[in-house]
PDB file of C-alpha atoms in Angstrom:
ATOM      1  CA  MET A   1      10.068  20.301   4.569  1.00 82.00           C
ATOM      2  CA  LEU A   2       9.966  16.762   5.939  1.00 93.00           C
ATOM      3  CA  ASN A   3      12.770  15.157   7.925  1.00 92.00           C
ATOM      4  CA  ASN A   4      15.295  13.100   5.978  1.00 92.00           C
ATOM      5  CA  TYR A   5      16.148  10.333   8.427  1.00 93.00           C
ATOM      6  CA  PHE A   6      14.871   9.060  11.774  1.00 95.00           C
ATOM      7  CA  SER A   7      17.951   7.015  12.685  1.00 95.00           C
ATOM      8  CA  LYS A   8      21.688   7.504  12.235  1.00 93.00           C
ATOM      9  CA  PHE A   9      21.974   4.593   9.799  1.00 95.00           C
ATOM     10  CA  ILE A  10      22.901   5.296   6.174  1.00 93.00           C
ATOM     11  CA  LEU A  11      20.481   2.767   4.675  1.00 97.00           C
ATOM     12  CA  GLU A  12      17.150   3.651   6.268  1.00 98.00           C
ATOM     13  CA  SER A  13      14.009   2.518   4.487  1.00 98.00           C
ATOM     14  CA  GLY A  14      10.590   4.064   4.809  1.00 98.00           C
ATOM     15  CA  THR A  15       7.527   1.932   4.075  1.00 98.00           C
ATOM     16  CA  ASP A  16       3.815   2.570   3.680  1.00 97.00           C
ATOM     17  CA  GLU A  17       0.689   1.186   2.017  1.00 97.00           C
ATOM     18  CA  ALA A  18      -2.329   2.401   0.037  1.00 98.00           C
ATOM     19  CA  GLY A  19      -5.835   1.049  -0.437  1.00 97.00           C
ATOM     20  CA  ARG A  20      -6.516  -0.397   2.992  1.00 96.00           C
ATOM     21  CA  GLY A  21     -10.075   0.927   3.144  1.00 96.00           C
ATOM     22  CA  CYS A  22     -11.152  -0.061  -0.367  1.00 98.00           C
ATOM     23  CA  LEU A  23     -13.888  -2.519  -1.278  1.00 98.00           C
ATOM     24  CA  ALA A  24     -12.093  -3.758  -4.387  1.00 98.00           C
ATOM     25  CA  GLY A  25      -8.564  -4.179  -5.674  1.00 98.00           C
ATOM     26  CA  PRO A  26      -5.296  -4.859  -3.890  1.00 98.00           C
ATOM     27  CA  VAL A  27      -3.687  -3.241  -0.918  1.00 98.00           C
ATOM     28  CA  THR A  28      -0.413  -1.916  -2.300  1.00 98.00           C
ATOM     29  CA  ALA A  29       2.762  -1.435  -0.292  1.00 98.00           C
ATOM     30  CA  ALA A  30       6.045   0.295  -1.065  1.00 98.00           C
ATOM     31  CA  ALA A  31       9.458   0.671   0.535  1.00 98.00           C
ATOM     32  CA  VAL A  32      11.992   3.358  -0.347  1.00 98.00           C
ATOM     33  CA  ILE A  33      15.587   4.059   0.648  1.00 98.00           C
ATOM     34  CA  LEU A  34      16.476   7.669  -0.135  1.00 98.00           C
ATOM     35  CA  PRO A  35      19.928   9.272  -0.066  1.00 96.00           C
ATOM     36  CA  GLN A  36      20.590  11.091   3.200  1.00 91.00           C
ATOM     37  CA  ASP A  37      20.933  14.379   1.295  1.00 92.00           C
ATOM     38  CA  PHE A  38      17.697  13.941  -0.692  1.00 95.00           C
ATOM     39  CA  LYS A  39      15.763  17.196  -0.973  1.00 93.00           C
ATOM     40  CA  ASN A  40      12.308  17.952  -2.319  1.00 93.00           C
ATOM     41  CA  THR A  41      10.100  20.817  -1.203  1.00 92.00           C
ATOM     42  CA  ILE A  42       6.788  19.385  -2.428  1.00 93.00           C
ATOM     43  CA  LEU A  43       7.114  15.798  -1.196  1.00 93.00           C
ATOM     44  CA  ASN A  44       4.445  15.004   1.383  1.00 92.00           C
ATOM     45  CA  ASP A  45       1.935  12.378   2.446  1.00 86.00           C
ATOM     46  CA  SER A  46       0.282  11.213  -0.784  1.00 92.00           C
ATOM     47  CA  LYS A  47      -3.179  11.986   0.615  1.00 90.00           C
ATOM     48  CA  GLN A  48      -2.219  15.662   0.866  1.00 92.00           C
ATOM     49  CA  LEU A  49      -1.193  15.919  -2.793  1.00 95.00           C
ATOM     50  CA  SER A  50      -3.113  16.075  -6.056  1.00 95.00           C
ATOM     51  CA  GLU A  51      -2.964  13.236  -8.565  1.00 95.00           C
ATOM     52  CA  LYS A  52      -0.932  15.465 -10.889  1.00 96.00           C
ATOM     53  CA  THR A  53       1.643  16.183  -8.164  1.00 97.00           C
ATOM     54  CA  ARG A  54       1.903  12.509  -7.213  1.00 97.00           C
ATOM     55  CA  GLU A  55       2.536  11.590 -10.837  1.00 97.00           C
ATOM     56  CA  LYS A  56       5.191  14.293 -11.056  1.00 97.00           C
ATOM     57  CA  LEU A  57       6.937  13.007  -7.924  1.00 97.00           C
ATOM     58  CA  ARG A  58       6.935   9.316  -8.865  1.00 98.00           C
ATOM     59  CA  PRO A  59       9.753   9.427 -11.489  1.00 98.00           C
ATOM     60  CA  ILE A  60      11.780  11.743  -9.245  1.00 97.00           C
ATOM     61  CA  ILE A  61      11.559   9.248  -6.387  1.00 98.00           C
ATOM     62  CA  GLU A  62      12.314   6.288  -8.632  1.00 98.00           C
ATOM     63  CA  SER A  63      15.315   7.919 -10.284  1.00 98.00           C
ATOM     64  CA  GLN A  64      16.875   9.299  -7.095  1.00 97.00           C
ATOM     65  CA  ALA A  65      16.124   6.509  -4.627  1.00 98.00           C
ATOM     66  CA  ILE A  66      18.962   4.217  -3.610  1.00 98.00           C
ATOM     67  CA  SER A  67      16.417   1.404  -3.851  1.00 98.00           C
ATOM     68  CA  PHE A  68      12.635   1.021  -3.973  1.00 98.00           C
ATOM     69  CA  ALA A  69      10.103  -1.796  -4.222  1.00 98.00           C
ATOM     70  CA  VAL A  70       6.336  -2.052  -4.671  1.00 98.00           C
ATOM     71  CA  THR A  71       4.007  -5.019  -4.199  1.00 98.00           C
ATOM     72  CA  HIS A  72       0.281  -5.739  -4.497  1.00 98.00           C
ATOM     73  CA  LEU A  73      -1.595  -8.075  -2.153  1.00 98.00           C
ATOM     74  CA  HIS A  74      -4.803  -9.156  -3.833  1.00 98.00           C
ATOM     75  CA  PRO A  75      -8.333  -9.685  -2.483  1.00 98.00           C
ATOM     76  CA  ASP A  76      -8.058 -13.462  -2.011  1.00 97.00           C
ATOM     77  CA  GLU A  77      -5.095 -12.957   0.309  1.00 97.00           C
ATOM     78  CA  ILE A  78      -6.723  -9.975   2.039  1.00 97.00           C
ATOM     79  CA  ASP A  79      -9.844 -12.050   2.685  1.00 97.00           C
ATOM     80  CA  GLU A  80      -7.808 -14.922   4.107  1.00 96.00           C
ATOM     81  CA  ILE A  81      -5.478 -13.080   6.493  1.00 95.00           C
ATOM     82  CA  ASN A  82      -7.445  -9.794   6.969  1.00 96.00           C
ATOM     83  CA  ILE A  83      -6.562  -6.326   5.762  1.00 96.00           C
ATOM     84  CA  LEU A  84      -4.333  -5.321   8.691  1.00 95.00           C
ATOM     85  CA  ASN A  85      -2.147  -8.395   8.298  1.00 95.00           C
ATOM     86  CA  ALA A  86      -2.150  -8.008   4.515  1.00 96.00           C
ATOM     87  CA  SER A  87      -1.011  -4.387   4.797  1.00 96.00           C
ATOM     88  CA  MET A  88       1.849  -5.382   7.075  1.00 96.00           C
ATOM     89  CA  LYS A  89       2.797  -8.393   4.941  1.00 96.00           C
ATOM     90  CA  GLY A  90       2.913  -6.173   1.855  1.00 97.00           C
ATOM     91  CA  MET A  91       5.412  -3.861   3.517  1.00 97.00           C
ATOM     92  CA  GLN A  92       7.463  -6.837   4.686  1.00 97.00           C
ATOM     93  CA  GLU A  93       7.553  -8.195   1.131  1.00 97.00           C
ATOM     94  CA  CYS A  94       8.756  -4.827  -0.146  1.00 98.00           C
ATOM     95  CA  ILE A  95      11.669  -4.818   2.306  1.00 98.00           C
ATOM     96  CA  LEU A  96      12.703  -8.239   1.005  1.00 97.00           C
ATOM     97  CA  LYS A  97      12.471  -7.023  -2.611  1.00 98.00           C
ATOM     98  CA  LEU A  98      14.823  -4.056  -2.108  1.00 98.00           C
ATOM     99  CA  ASN A  99      18.172  -4.338  -3.916  1.00 97.00           C
ATOM    100  CA  LEU A 100      19.963  -3.487  -0.669  1.00 96.00           C
ATOM    101  CA  THR A 101      19.090  -4.694   2.803  1.00 97.00           C
ATOM    102  CA  PRO A 102      18.195  -1.677   4.936  1.00 98.00           C
ATOM    103  CA  GLU A 103      19.952  -1.136   8.241  1.00 98.00           C
ATOM    104  CA  PHE A 104      16.877   0.471   9.792  1.00 98.00           C
ATOM    105  CA  ILE A 105      13.201   0.681   8.813  1.00 98.00           C
ATOM    106  CA  ILE A 106      10.605   3.314   9.612  1.00 98.00           C
ATOM    107  CA  VAL A 107       6.975   2.288   9.195  1.00 97.00           C
ATOM    108  CA  ASP A 108       3.912   4.477   8.867  1.00 95.00           C
ATOM    109  CA  GLY A 109       1.414   3.636  11.605  1.00 92.00           C
ATOM    110  CA  ASN A 110       1.551   2.203  15.100  1.00 92.00           C
ATOM    111  CA  ARG A 111       2.620  -1.410  14.549  1.00 91.00           C
ATOM    112  CA  PRO A 112       6.218  -2.670  14.275  1.00 90.00           C
ATOM    113  CA  LEU A 113       7.139  -4.185  10.935  1.00 91.00           C
ATOM    114  CA  ASN A 114       8.135  -7.622  12.197  1.00 85.00           C
ATOM    115  CA  VAL A 115       4.810  -8.757  13.655  1.00 82.00           C
ATOM    116  CA  LYS A 116       2.938 -11.807  12.272  1.00 86.00           C
ATOM    117  CA  LEU A 117       5.926 -13.082  10.299  1.00 89.00           C
ATOM    118  CA  GLY A 118       5.630 -16.303   8.297  1.00 84.00           C
ATOM    119  CA  MET A 119       1.851 -16.709   8.290  1.00 83.00           C
ATOM    120  CA  LYS A 120       0.935 -20.010   6.620  1.00 81.00           C
ATOM    121  CA  ASN A 121      -1.745 -18.702   4.302  1.00 85.00           C
ATOM    122  CA  THR A 122      -2.963 -20.281   1.068  1.00 92.00           C
ATOM    123  CA  PHE A 123      -2.510 -17.276  -1.210  1.00 91.00           C
ATOM    124  CA  GLY A 124       0.481 -15.080  -1.945  1.00 92.00           C
ATOM    125  CA  LYS A 125       4.126 -15.261  -0.989  1.00 93.00           C
ATOM    126  CA  GLN A 126       5.341 -17.658   1.681  1.00 94.00           C
ATOM    127  CA  PHE A 127       8.334 -16.402   3.653  1.00 95.00           C
ATOM    128  CA  SER A 128      11.324 -18.707   4.021  1.00 95.00           C
ATOM    129  CA  LYS A 129      13.020 -19.156   7.394  1.00 95.00           C
ATOM    130  CA  ALA A 130      15.936 -17.050   6.132  1.00 96.00           C
ATOM    131  CA  GLU A 131      13.589 -14.233   5.097  1.00 96.00           C
ATOM    132  CA  ILE A 132      11.834 -14.314   8.462  1.00 96.00           C
ATOM    133  CA  GLU A 133      15.157 -14.147  10.293  1.00 96.00           C
ATOM    134  CA  LEU A 134      16.281 -11.253   8.090  1.00 96.00           C
ATOM    135  CA  LEU A 135      13.126  -9.269   8.826  1.00 96.00           C
ATOM    136  CA  LYS A 136      13.498  -9.981  12.543  1.00 96.00           C
ATOM    137  CA  SER A 137      17.095  -8.770  12.488  1.00 96.00           C
ATOM    138  CA  ILE A 138      16.459  -5.276  11.096  1.00 97.00           C
ATOM    139  CA  PRO A 139      15.596  -2.668  13.760  1.00 96.00           C
ATOM    140  CA  ASN A 140      12.449  -0.744  12.960  1.00 96.00           C
ATOM    141  CA  GLN A 141      10.282   2.017  14.351  1.00 97.00           C
ATOM    142  CA  SER A 142       6.586   2.645  13.713  1.00 97.00           C
ATOM    143  CA  ILE A 143       5.679   6.337  13.434  1.00 97.00           C
ATOM    144  CA  VAL A 144       2.101   7.579  13.617  1.00 96.00           C
ATOM    145  CA  LYS A 145       1.471   9.872  10.636  1.00 94.00           C
ATOM    146  CA  GLY A 146       5.010   9.132   9.512  1.00 93.00           C
ATOM    147  CA  ASP A 147       4.090   9.902   5.909  1.00 93.00           C
ATOM    148  CA  SER A 148       3.763  13.567   6.886  1.00 94.00           C
ATOM    149  CA  LYS A 149       6.996  13.584   8.924  1.00 95.00           C
ATOM    150  CA  TYR A 150       9.697  11.628   7.058  1.00 96.00           C
ATOM    151  CA  MET A 151      10.670  11.770   3.398  1.00 96.00           C
ATOM    152  CA  SER A 152      11.209   8.052   2.865  1.00 97.00           C
ATOM    153  CA  ILE A 153       7.762   7.175   4.246  1.00 97.00           C
ATOM    154  CA  ALA A 154       6.166   9.955   2.183  1.00 97.00           C
ATOM    155  CA  ALA A 155       7.999   8.665  -0.898  1.00 97.00           C
ATOM    156  CA  ALA A 156       6.732   5.146  -0.170  1.00 98.00           C
ATOM    157  CA  SER A 157       3.196   6.503   0.171  1.00 97.00           C
ATOM    158  CA  ILE A 158       3.523   8.182  -3.248  1.00 97.00           C
ATOM    159  CA  LEU A 159       4.713   4.989  -4.942  1.00 98.00           C
ATOM    160  CA  ALA A 160       2.088   2.828  -3.238  1.00 98.00           C
ATOM    161  CA  LYS A 161      -0.688   5.219  -4.228  1.00 98.00           C
ATOM    162  CA  THR A 162       0.389   5.774  -7.843  1.00 98.00           C
ATOM    163  CA  TYR A 163       1.057   2.094  -8.537  1.00 98.00           C
ATOM    164  CA  ARG A 164      -2.270   1.119  -7.016  1.00 98.00           C
ATOM    165  CA  ASP A 165      -4.147   3.807  -8.954  1.00 98.00           C
ATOM    166  CA  GLU A 166      -2.489   2.548 -12.140  1.00 98.00           C
ATOM    167  CA  TYR A 167      -3.642  -0.988 -11.335  1.00 98.00           C
ATOM    168  CA  MET A 168      -7.216   0.170 -10.689  1.00 98.00           C
ATOM    169  CA  ASP A 169      -7.223   2.049 -13.997  1.00 98.00           C
ATOM    170  CA  ARG A 170      -6.302  -1.214 -15.763  1.00 98.00           C
ATOM    171  CA  ILE A 171      -9.012  -3.340 -14.166  1.00 98.00           C
ATOM    172  CA  HIS A 172     -11.523  -0.537 -14.797  1.00 98.00           C
ATOM    173  CA  GLU A 173     -11.279  -1.501 -18.465  1.00 98.00           C
ATOM    174  CA  GLU A 174     -12.471  -5.006 -17.555  1.00 97.00           C
ATOM    175  CA  PHE A 175     -15.365  -3.828 -15.352  1.00 98.00           C
ATOM    176  CA  PRO A 176     -16.130  -0.208 -16.347  1.00 98.00           C
ATOM    177  CA  MET A 177     -19.547  -0.237 -14.662  1.00 98.00           C
ATOM    178  CA  TYR A 178     -17.890   0.222 -11.231  1.00 98.00           C
ATOM    179  CA  ASN A 179     -15.936   3.293 -12.400  1.00 98.00           C
ATOM    180  CA  TRP A 180     -12.754   2.228 -10.604  1.00 98.00           C
ATOM    181  CA  LYS A 181     -10.856   4.677 -12.783  1.00 97.00           C
ATOM    182  CA  LYS A 182     -12.458   7.406 -10.675  1.00 97.00           C
ATOM    183  CA  ASN A 183     -13.216   5.872  -7.270  1.00 98.00           C
ATOM    184  CA  LYS A 184     -10.183   3.478  -7.196  1.00 98.00           C
ATOM    185  CA  GLY A 185     -12.267   0.885  -5.359  1.00 98.00           C
ATOM    186  CA  TYR A 186     -13.156   3.055  -2.370  1.00 97.00           C
ATOM    187  CA  PRO A 187     -16.667   2.777  -0.843  1.00 96.00           C
ATOM    188  CA  THR A 188     -18.277   5.689  -2.663  1.00 96.00           C
ATOM    189  CA  LYS A 189     -22.022   5.872  -3.166  1.00 95.00           C
ATOM    190  CA  GLU A 190     -21.484   5.284  -6.892  1.00 96.00           C
ATOM    191  CA  HIS A 191     -19.397   2.158  -6.260  1.00 97.00           C
ATOM    192  CA  ARG A 192     -21.913   0.673  -3.844  1.00 96.00           C
ATOM    193  CA  GLU A 193     -24.799   1.385  -6.203  1.00 96.00           C
ATOM    194  CA  ALA A 194     -22.901  -0.487  -8.937  1.00 97.00           C
ATOM    195  CA  ILE A 195     -22.372  -3.454  -6.599  1.00 97.00           C
ATOM    196  CA  GLN A 196     -26.092  -3.415  -5.810  1.00 95.00           C
ATOM    197  CA  LYS A 197     -26.929  -3.399  -9.534  1.00 96.00           C
ATOM    198  CA  TYR A 198     -24.260  -5.682 -11.035  1.00 97.00           C
ATOM    199  CA  GLY A 199     -23.111  -7.824  -8.112  1.00 96.00           C
ATOM    200  CA  VAL A 200     -19.520  -8.548  -7.118  1.00 97.00           C
ATOM    201  CA  THR A 201     -16.412  -9.350  -9.156  1.00 98.00           C
ATOM    202  CA  LYS A 202     -13.217 -11.325  -8.588  1.00 97.00           C
ATOM    203  CA  TYR A 203     -11.612  -8.031  -7.533  1.00 98.00           C
ATOM    204  CA  HIS A 204     -13.971  -7.352  -4.629  1.00 98.00           C
ATOM    205  CA  ARG A 205     -12.986  -8.109  -1.026  1.00 98.00           C
ATOM    206  CA  MET A 206     -15.648 -10.499   0.153  1.00 96.00           C
ATOM    207  CA  THR A 207     -14.880 -10.070   3.858  1.00 95.00           C
ATOM    208  CA  PHE A 208     -15.641  -6.350   3.640  1.00 96.00           C
ATOM    209  CA  ARG A 209     -19.099  -4.860   4.061  1.00 93.00           C
ATOM    210  CA  LEU A 210     -19.695  -4.169   0.391  1.00 94.00           C
ATOM    211  CA  LEU A 211     -23.184  -2.785   0.961  1.00 91.00           C
ATOM    212  CA  PRO A 212     -25.068  -1.351   3.908  1.00 79.00           C
ATOM    213  CA  GLU A 213     -26.464  -4.241   5.971  1.00 62.00           C
ATOM    214  CA  LYS A 214     -30.038  -3.698   4.812  1.00 52.00           C
ATOM    215  CA  ASP A 215     -28.994  -4.298   1.182  1.00 54.00           C
ATOM    216  CA  LEU A 216     -26.765  -7.362   1.672  1.00 47.00           C
ATOM    217  CA  PHE A 217     -29.536  -9.891   0.990  1.00 44.00           C
ATOM    218  CA  ASP A 218     -29.818  -8.567  -2.578  1.00 50.00           C
ATOM    219  CA  LEU A 219     -26.202  -9.441  -3.496  1.00 46.00           C
TER     220      LEU A 219
END
């Protein structure tokens, strides 16, 4: 079983993202504050669980969490500020969307949450001075592979993954030839062959290598 809390604070939020390595669709972030006595024997890093198990866990997390938030950052914003900054900004936005301000934040990965605050980009949310100061004021700790160590980060990974998959299923109906319902926008052979055949869409990340270099001139 995963650890409940990293800190001694009552309101500790875990945060994570999904879809960083995709060629199409948003990067989706989530933040979750769980009760200190939360228990679940199957909760784990979303990548270690089947789709069926993730879907089973989602309503449990949502109903038992003290607070949770999910946000999508779309390809135009990803292309402007890059995927690493977009992933971090998505998690920052989720913290601001929580119904309660966390006293401590644990972040999956190796970067602190409060880096690159208040970027003046064209697309997406612009942080106010008050929001920037709030994010700066909350202590946080990055934890490598935190989604396989702490329940709140694992819960955030589940919500980020299931909400993003749901989004990709919806846009699949608009562009079924890319089969996003199955590949979720990841760089599978099937997805790249569809890009080669049909070209790119408004959902593709234009700063990513959508095709192997030898095929780029055909786009």
